[in-house]
C-alpha cells in the first residue's frame, strides 16, 4: 500500500518541486520502470523508523532535568513525549525530503508531520515550534495538512518558525505560512522555486512494441472528461497549463505575496521559479534572518513572549 501510494502520486499528481529533486530520484524511478519493487511493497517509513523530534528546554527552567546554561534535546522516540517537556520548551519537528500527503516507503507523510505539530502545540509546556525544513518540495496535496497544523498552533498562541536549509517550492509554500523564516546557514541554504510542474510518462510506443493496444472510450456525455490530459498525450499542453497548472501557480504566488510583505517583486524570476541563496533571499524578502537552528529557537521564544504580552494587554 505504501509503495502503490508513492507510485500513484509520482505518476499522476502535479508537483511544487525543484526539478533537481526529480533527477535525484533516478534510482527509484528506475525501480518503478523495471518493477523491481519487491522490497518496497508493504510498510511505510514510519513503520520502520519513528519520526525523530526534539524538545529544546528553556535554559532558565527550574526543572532539574535541564542543565542550566545549556539546551537539552530529547528524542521522543526514546520515550520522551511533548507532554513530558519542561515548562517553556520549544518543539523541534522535521520536514525533510520530498513531500507527500500520505506516508510512503521513502518519506513521512505531511499528514503524519501535521499530526505531530498538533500534538506538540496541544502540550501545556510547549511554547512554540521550530519547523526544521530541508526539502525541495513535493506533491501539491501535501501542503494543506501542514498549513492547517501551523494555523492550529498559531491559533493557540504558539508561534511556528521555519529553520531552513533547502526550502524550495512546496516546502517554501509551507514556510511562508510560518511566523518567520530563518536560514540555518549562509552557505548552502536556498529558497524559492515558486512554481508548479507536472510530469508523466507516455507508454504508447512501449505497449505497441509489446503488441498491446490500449483503447480508451468515453461516453458521449463526457466530452470534457480528461480532455487536458488527453491533449497533453498528443503534445498539446495548452489546456493542462491553463486549467490545472496556471491556477495552482497563481495561488502559490498570491500566498507568497500575502505572507511576505517585504517581497521585492521587481527581482527577475522571484515568483516564477528562481532559486536564491540565503543572502539574496534575505535581501529580496523571501526570508527574515540568517543564523543557525538556535537562532530560530530564540525567535520562537521571542515571538511567544510577544504574543503573551499582546494577549495580556488585550485582557486589560
mmCIF file of N, CA, C and O in Angstrom, residues 168-225:
data_model
loop_
_atom_site.group_PDB
_atom_site.id
_atom_site.type_symbol
_atom_site.label_atom_id
_atom_site.label_comp_id
_atom_site.label_asym_id
_atom_site.label_seq_id
_atom_site.Cartn_x
_atom_site.Cartn_y
_atom_site.Cartn_z
ATOM 1 N N UNK A 168 12.445 24.779 -0.944
ATOM 2 C CA UNK A 168 12.030 25.075 -2.313
ATOM 3 C C UNK A 168 10.602 24.625 -2.570
ATOM 4 O O UNK A 168 10.122 23.648 -1.992
ATOM 5 N N UNK A 169 9.944 25.369 -3.429
ATOM 6 C CA UNK A 169 8.641 25.009 -3.969
ATOM 7 C C UNK A 169 7.630 24.719 -2.857
ATOM 8 O O UNK A 169 7.344 25.588 -2.052
ATOM 9 N N UNK A 170 7.070 23.501 -2.783
ATOM 10 C CA UNK A 170 6.041 23.216 -1.782
ATOM 11 C C UNK A 170 6.550 23.469 -0.371
ATOM 12 O O UNK A 170 5.786 23.894 0.509
ATOM 13 N N UNK A 171 7.829 23.216 -0.130
ATOM 14 C CA UNK A 171 8.401 23.482 1.197
ATOM 15 C C UNK A 171 8.383 24.976 1.491
ATOM 16 O O UNK A 171 8.140 25.389 2.633
ATOM 17 N N UNK A 172 8.640 25.800 0.468
ATOM 18 C CA UNK A 172 8.573 27.247 0.691
ATOM 19 C C UNK A 172 7.125 27.695 0.874
ATOM 20 O O UNK A 172 6.855 28.631 1.643
ATOM 21 N N UNK A 173 6.190 27.050 0.181
ATOM 22 C CA UNK A 173 4.764 27.343 0.378
ATOM 23 C C UNK A 173 4.422 27.179 1.858
ATOM 24 O O UNK A 173 3.717 28.009 2.452
ATOM 25 N N UNK A 174 4.919 26.111 2.464
ATOM 26 C CA UNK A 174 4.695 25.861 3.889
ATOM 27 C C UNK A 174 5.419 26.906 4.738
ATOM 28 O O UNK A 174 4.848 27.500 5.655
ATOM 29 N N UNK A 175 6.678 27.148 4.425
ATOM 30 C CA UNK A 175 7.490 28.068 5.236
ATOM 31 C C UNK A 175 6.902 29.471 5.279
ATOM 32 O O UNK A 175 6.947 30.136 6.313
ATOM 33 N N UNK A 176 6.347 29.933 4.155
ATOM 34 C CA UNK A 176 5.843 31.309 4.136
ATOM 35 C C UNK A 176 4.604 31.480 4.999
ATOM 36 O O UNK A 176 4.184 32.604 5.270
ATOM 37 N N UNK A 177 4.001 30.368 5.457
ATOM 38 C CA UNK A 177 2.871 30.456 6.376
ATOM 39 C C UNK A 177 3.324 30.410 7.840
ATOM 40 O O UNK A 177 2.490 30.556 8.745
ATOM 41 N N UNK A 178 4.612 30.201 8.071
ATOM 42 C CA UNK A 178 5.144 30.257 9.432
ATOM 43 C C UNK A 178 5.295 31.715 9.862
ATOM 44 O O UNK A 178 5.247 32.626 9.042
ATOM 45 N N UNK A 179 5.502 31.939 11.145
ATOM 46 C CA UNK A 179 5.623 33.303 11.659
ATOM 47 C C UNK A 179 6.896 33.974 11.188
ATOM 48 O O UNK A 179 6.916 35.184 10.965
ATOM 49 N N UNK A 180 7.959 33.194 11.016
ATOM 50 C CA UNK A 180 9.213 33.714 10.472
ATOM 51 C C UNK A 180 9.943 32.595 9.741
ATOM 52 O O UNK A 180 9.707 31.410 9.996
ATOM 53 N N UNK A 181 10.845 33.004 8.834
ATOM 54 C CA UNK A 181 11.689 32.049 8.120
ATOM 55 C C UNK A 181 13.144 32.415 8.389
ATOM 56 O O UNK A 181 13.553 33.559 8.151
ATOM 57 N N UNK A 182 13.919 31.449 8.881
ATOM 58 C CA UNK A 182 15.324 31.675 9.208
ATOM 59 C C UNK A 182 16.180 30.671 8.427
ATOM 60 O O UNK A 182 15.932 29.463 8.474
ATOM 61 N N UNK A 183 17.176 31.163 7.697
ATOM 62 C CA UNK A 183 18.153 30.274 7.062
ATOM 63 C C UNK A 183 19.062 29.731 8.149
ATOM 64 O O UNK A 183 19.585 30.501 8.964
ATOM 65 N N UNK A 184 19.264 28.410 8.176
ATOM 66 C CA UNK A 184 20.077 27.863 9.262
ATOM 67 C C UNK A 184 21.570 27.888 8.960
ATOM 68 O O UNK A 184 22.379 27.420 9.753
ATOM 69 N N UNK A 185 21.936 28.443 7.787
ATOM 70 C CA UNK A 185 23.339 28.673 7.476
ATOM 71 C C UNK A 185 23.420 29.645 6.306
ATOM 72 O O UNK A 185 22.416 29.894 5.624
ATOM 73 N N UNK A 186 24.602 30.195 6.082
ATOM 74 C CA UNK A 186 24.791 31.166 4.998
ATOM 75 C C UNK A 186 25.512 30.561 3.803
ATOM 76 O O UNK A 186 25.909 31.280 2.887
ATOM 77 N N UNK A 187 25.673 29.238 3.796
ATOM 78 C CA UNK A 187 26.436 28.586 2.734
ATOM 79 C C UNK A 187 25.533 27.845 1.759
ATOM 80 O O UNK A 187 25.486 28.160 0.571
ATOM 81 N N UNK A 188 24.814 26.866 2.251
ATOM 82 C CA UNK A 188 24.022 26.013 1.350
ATOM 83 C C UNK A 188 22.536 26.335 1.328
ATOM 84 O O UNK A 188 21.828 25.878 0.427
ATOM 85 N N UNK A 189 22.048 27.102 2.300
ATOM 86 C CA UNK A 189 20.603 27.359 2.386
ATOM 87 C C UNK A 189 20.102 28.055 1.126
ATOM 88 O O UNK A 189 20.661 29.058 0.693
ATOM 89 N N UNK A 190 19.029 27.493 0.548
ATOM 90 C CA UNK A 190 18.434 28.036 -0.677
ATOM 91 C C UNK A 190 16.926 28.157 -0.520
ATOM 92 O O UNK A 190 16.298 27.342 0.174
ATOM 93 N N UNK A 191 16.362 29.139 -1.218
ATOM 94 C CA UNK A 191 14.933 29.405 -1.100
ATOM 95 C C UNK A 191 14.343 29.765 -2.462
ATOM 96 O O UNK A 191 15.013 30.345 -3.309
ATOM 97 N N UNK A 192 13.073 29.420 -2.636
ATOM 98 C CA UNK A 192 12.383 29.829 -3.852
ATOM 99 C C UNK A 192 11.755 28.677 -4.596
ATOM 100 O O UNK A 192 11.069 27.840 -4.016
ATOM 101 N N UNK A 193 11.981 28.621 -5.910
ATOM 102 C CA UNK A 193 11.341 27.663 -6.802
ATOM 103 C C UNK A 193 9.829 27.761 -6.690
ATOM 104 O O UNK A 193 9.122 26.761 -6.585
ATOM 105 N N UNK A 194 9.336 28.991 -6.706
ATOM 106 C CA UNK A 194 7.900 29.249 -6.582
ATOM 107 C C UNK A 194 7.254 28.964 -7.935
ATOM 108 O O UNK A 194 7.288 29.795 -8.845
ATOM 109 N N UNK A 195 6.718 27.780 -8.079
ATOM 110 C CA UNK A 195 6.151 27.381 -9.352
ATOM 111 C C UNK A 195 5.561 25.990 -9.278
ATOM 112 O O UNK A 195 5.636 25.320 -8.248
ATOM 113 N N UNK A 196 4.953 25.549 -10.372
ATOM 114 C CA UNK A 196 4.288 24.245 -10.386
ATOM 115 C C UNK A 196 4.618 23.523 -11.694
ATOM 116 O O UNK A 196 4.805 24.154 -12.739
ATOM 117 N N UNK A 197 4.717 22.204 -11.617
ATOM 118 C CA UNK A 197 5.030 21.416 -12.794
ATOM 119 C C UNK A 197 4.289 20.084 -12.728
ATOM 120 O O UNK A 197 3.819 19.655 -11.671
ATOM 121 N N UNK A 198 4.181 19.447 -13.871
ATOM 122 C CA UNK A 198 3.610 18.110 -13.946
ATOM 123 C C UNK A 198 4.456 17.306 -14.924
ATOM 124 O O UNK A 198 4.917 17.837 -15.937
ATOM 125 N N UNK A 199 4.658 16.049 -14.605
ATOM 126 C CA UNK A 199 5.446 15.183 -15.474
ATOM 127 C C UNK A 199 4.809 13.803 -15.469
ATOM 128 O O UNK A 199 4.433 13.292 -14.413
ATOM 129 N N UNK A 200 4.625 13.224 -16.646
ATOM 130 C CA UNK A 200 4.074 11.879 -16.701
ATOM 131 C C UNK A 200 4.661 11.135 -17.891
ATOM 132 O O UNK A 200 5.020 11.735 -18.904
ATOM 133 N N UNK A 201 4.761 9.816 -17.788
ATOM 134 C CA UNK A 201 5.311 9.018 -18.891
ATOM 135 C C UNK A 201 4.235 8.677 -19.908
ATOM 136 O O UNK A 201 3.056 8.552 -19.572
ATOM 137 N N UNK A 202 4.629 8.524 -21.148
ATOM 138 C CA UNK A 202 3.742 8.082 -22.224
ATOM 139 C C UNK A 202 4.226 6.697 -22.665
ATOM 140 O O UNK A 202 5.297 6.556 -23.248
ATOM 141 N N UNK A 203 3.435 5.679 -22.356
ATOM 142 C CA UNK A 203 3.841 4.299 -22.619
ATOM 143 C C UNK A 203 3.324 3.767 -23.954
ATOM 144 O O UNK A 203 3.439 2.567 -24.227
ATOM 145 N N UNK A 204 2.732 4.622 -24.796
ATOM 146 C CA UNK A 204 2.081 4.160 -26.024
ATOM 147 C C UNK A 204 3.024 3.326 -26.901
ATOM 148 O O UNK A 204 2.683 2.215 -27.327
ATOM 149 N N UNK A 205 4.218 3.857 -27.170
ATOM 150 C CA UNK A 205 5.149 3.135 -28.048
ATOM 151 C C UNK A 205 5.660 1.854 -27.392
ATOM 152 O O UNK A 205 5.880 0.845 -28.062
ATOM 153 N N UNK A 206 5.849 1.903 -26.073
ATOM 154 C CA UNK A 206 6.292 0.715 -25.345
ATOM 155 C C UNK A 206 5.265 -0.402 -25.487
ATOM 156 O O UNK A 206 5.612 -1.552 -25.772
ATOM 157 N N UNK A 207 3.986 -0.050 -25.304
ATOM 158 C CA UNK A 207 2.929 -1.045 -25.443
ATOM 159 C C UNK A 207 2.837 -1.571 -26.874
ATOM 160 O O UNK A 207 2.588 -2.759 -27.102
ATOM 161 N N UNK A 208 3.028 -0.662 -27.840
ATOM 162 C CA UNK A 208 2.973 -1.081 -29.247
ATOM 163 C C UNK A 208 4.041 -2.132 -29.546
ATOM 164 O O UNK A 208 3.800 -3.118 -30.254
ATOM 165 N N UNK A 209 5.243 -1.910 -28.997
ATOM 166 C CA UNK A 209 6.336 -2.860 -29.207
ATOM 167 C C UNK A 209 6.028 -4.222 -28.581
ATOM 168 O O UNK A 209 6.523 -5.247 -29.031
ATOM 169 N N UNK A 210 5.208 -4.205 -27.537
ATOM 170 C CA UNK A 210 4.826 -5.441 -26.864
ATOM 171 C C UNK A 210 3.571 -6.057 -27.487
ATOM 172 O O UNK A 210 3.075 -7.083 -27.005
ATOM 173 N N UNK A 211 3.062 -5.403 -28.530
ATOM 174 C CA UNK A 211 1.861 -5.914 -29.174
ATOM 175 C C UNK A 211 0.585 -5.600 -28.428
ATOM 176 O O UNK A 211 -0.447 -6.258 -28.619
ATOM 177 N N UNK A 212 0.629 -4.588 -27.586
ATOM 178 C CA UNK A 212 -0.544 -4.222 -26.784
ATOM 179 C C UNK A 212 -1.137 -2.926 -27.323
ATOM 180 O O UNK A 212 -0.426 -1.930 -27.480
ATOM 181 N N UNK A 213 -2.411 -2.912 -27.573
ATOM 182 C CA UNK A 213 -3.095 -1.703 -27.994
ATOM 183 C C UNK A 213 -4.104 -1.319 -26.905
ATOM 184 O O UNK A 213 -4.929 -2.149 -26.503
ATOM 185 N N UNK A 214 -4.001 -0.093 -26.423
ATOM 186 C CA UNK A 214 -4.878 0.385 -25.361
ATOM 187 C C UNK A 214 -6.028 1.163 -25.975
ATOM 188 O O UNK A 214 -5.812 2.087 -26.768
ATOM 189 N N UNK A 215 -7.255 0.820 -25.601
ATOM 190 C CA UNK A 215 -8.441 1.515 -26.091
ATOM 191 C C UNK A 215 -9.050 2.324 -24.941
ATOM 192 O O UNK A 215 -9.328 1.774 -23.866
ATOM 193 N N UNK A 216 -9.221 3.611 -25.129
ATOM 194 C CA UNK A 216 -9.857 4.479 -24.138
ATOM 195 C C UNK A 216 -11.142 5.023 -24.744
ATOM 196 O O UNK A 216 -11.118 5.691 -25.783
ATOM 197 N N UNK A 217 -12.270 4.721 -24.113
ATOM 198 C CA UNK A 217 -13.579 5.067 -24.667
ATOM 199 C C UNK A 217 -14.342 5.926 -23.664
ATOM 200 O O UNK A 217 -14.473 5.557 -22.491
ATOM 201 N N UNK A 218 -14.833 7.081 -24.116
ATOM 202 C CA UNK A 218 -15.606 7.978 -23.257
ATOM 203 C C UNK A 218 -17.071 7.994 -23.687
ATOM 204 O O UNK A 218 -17.404 7.839 -24.867
ATOM 205 N N UNK A 219 -17.928 8.228 -22.736
ATOM 206 C CA UNK A 219 -19.344 8.409 -23.017
ATOM 207 C C UNK A 219 -19.559 9.639 -23.904
ATOM 208 O O UNK A 219 -18.780 10.602 -23.852
ATOM 209 N N UNK A 220 -20.616 9.611 -24.697
ATOM 210 C CA UNK A 220 -20.977 10.785 -25.495
ATOM 211 C C UNK A 220 -21.300 11.980 -24.613
ATOM 212 O O UNK A 220 -21.248 13.129 -25.054
ATOM 213 N N UNK A 221 -21.632 11.720 -23.347
ATOM 214 C CA UNK A 221 -21.992 12.787 -22.406
ATOM 215 C C UNK A 221 -20.790 13.245 -21.581
ATOM 216 O O UNK A 221 -20.950 14.029 -20.643
ATOM 217 N N UNK A 222 -19.601 12.752 -21.902
ATOM 218 C CA UNK A 222 -18.396 13.064 -21.110
ATOM 219 C C UNK A 222 -17.291 13.620 -21.999
ATOM 220 O O UNK A 222 -16.134 13.208 -21.914
ATOM 221 N N UNK A 223 -17.647 14.566 -22.852
ATOM 222 C CA UNK A 223 -16.705 15.070 -23.862
ATOM 223 C C UNK A 223 -15.539 15.842 -23.273
ATOM 224 O O UNK A 223 -14.506 15.990 -23.926
ATOM 225 N N UNK A 224 -15.690 16.373 -22.051
ATOM 226 C CA UNK A 224 -14.598 17.131 -21.435
ATOM 227 C C UNK A 224 -13.806 16.302 -20.422
ATOM 228 O O UNK A 224 -12.832 16.794 -19.858
ATOM 229 N N UNK A 225 -14.219 15.084 -20.186
ATOM 230 C CA UNK A 225 -13.535 14.267 -19.182
ATOM 231 C C UNK A 225 -12.108 13.963 -19.624
ATOM 232 O O UNK A 225 -11.876 13.440 -20.719
#
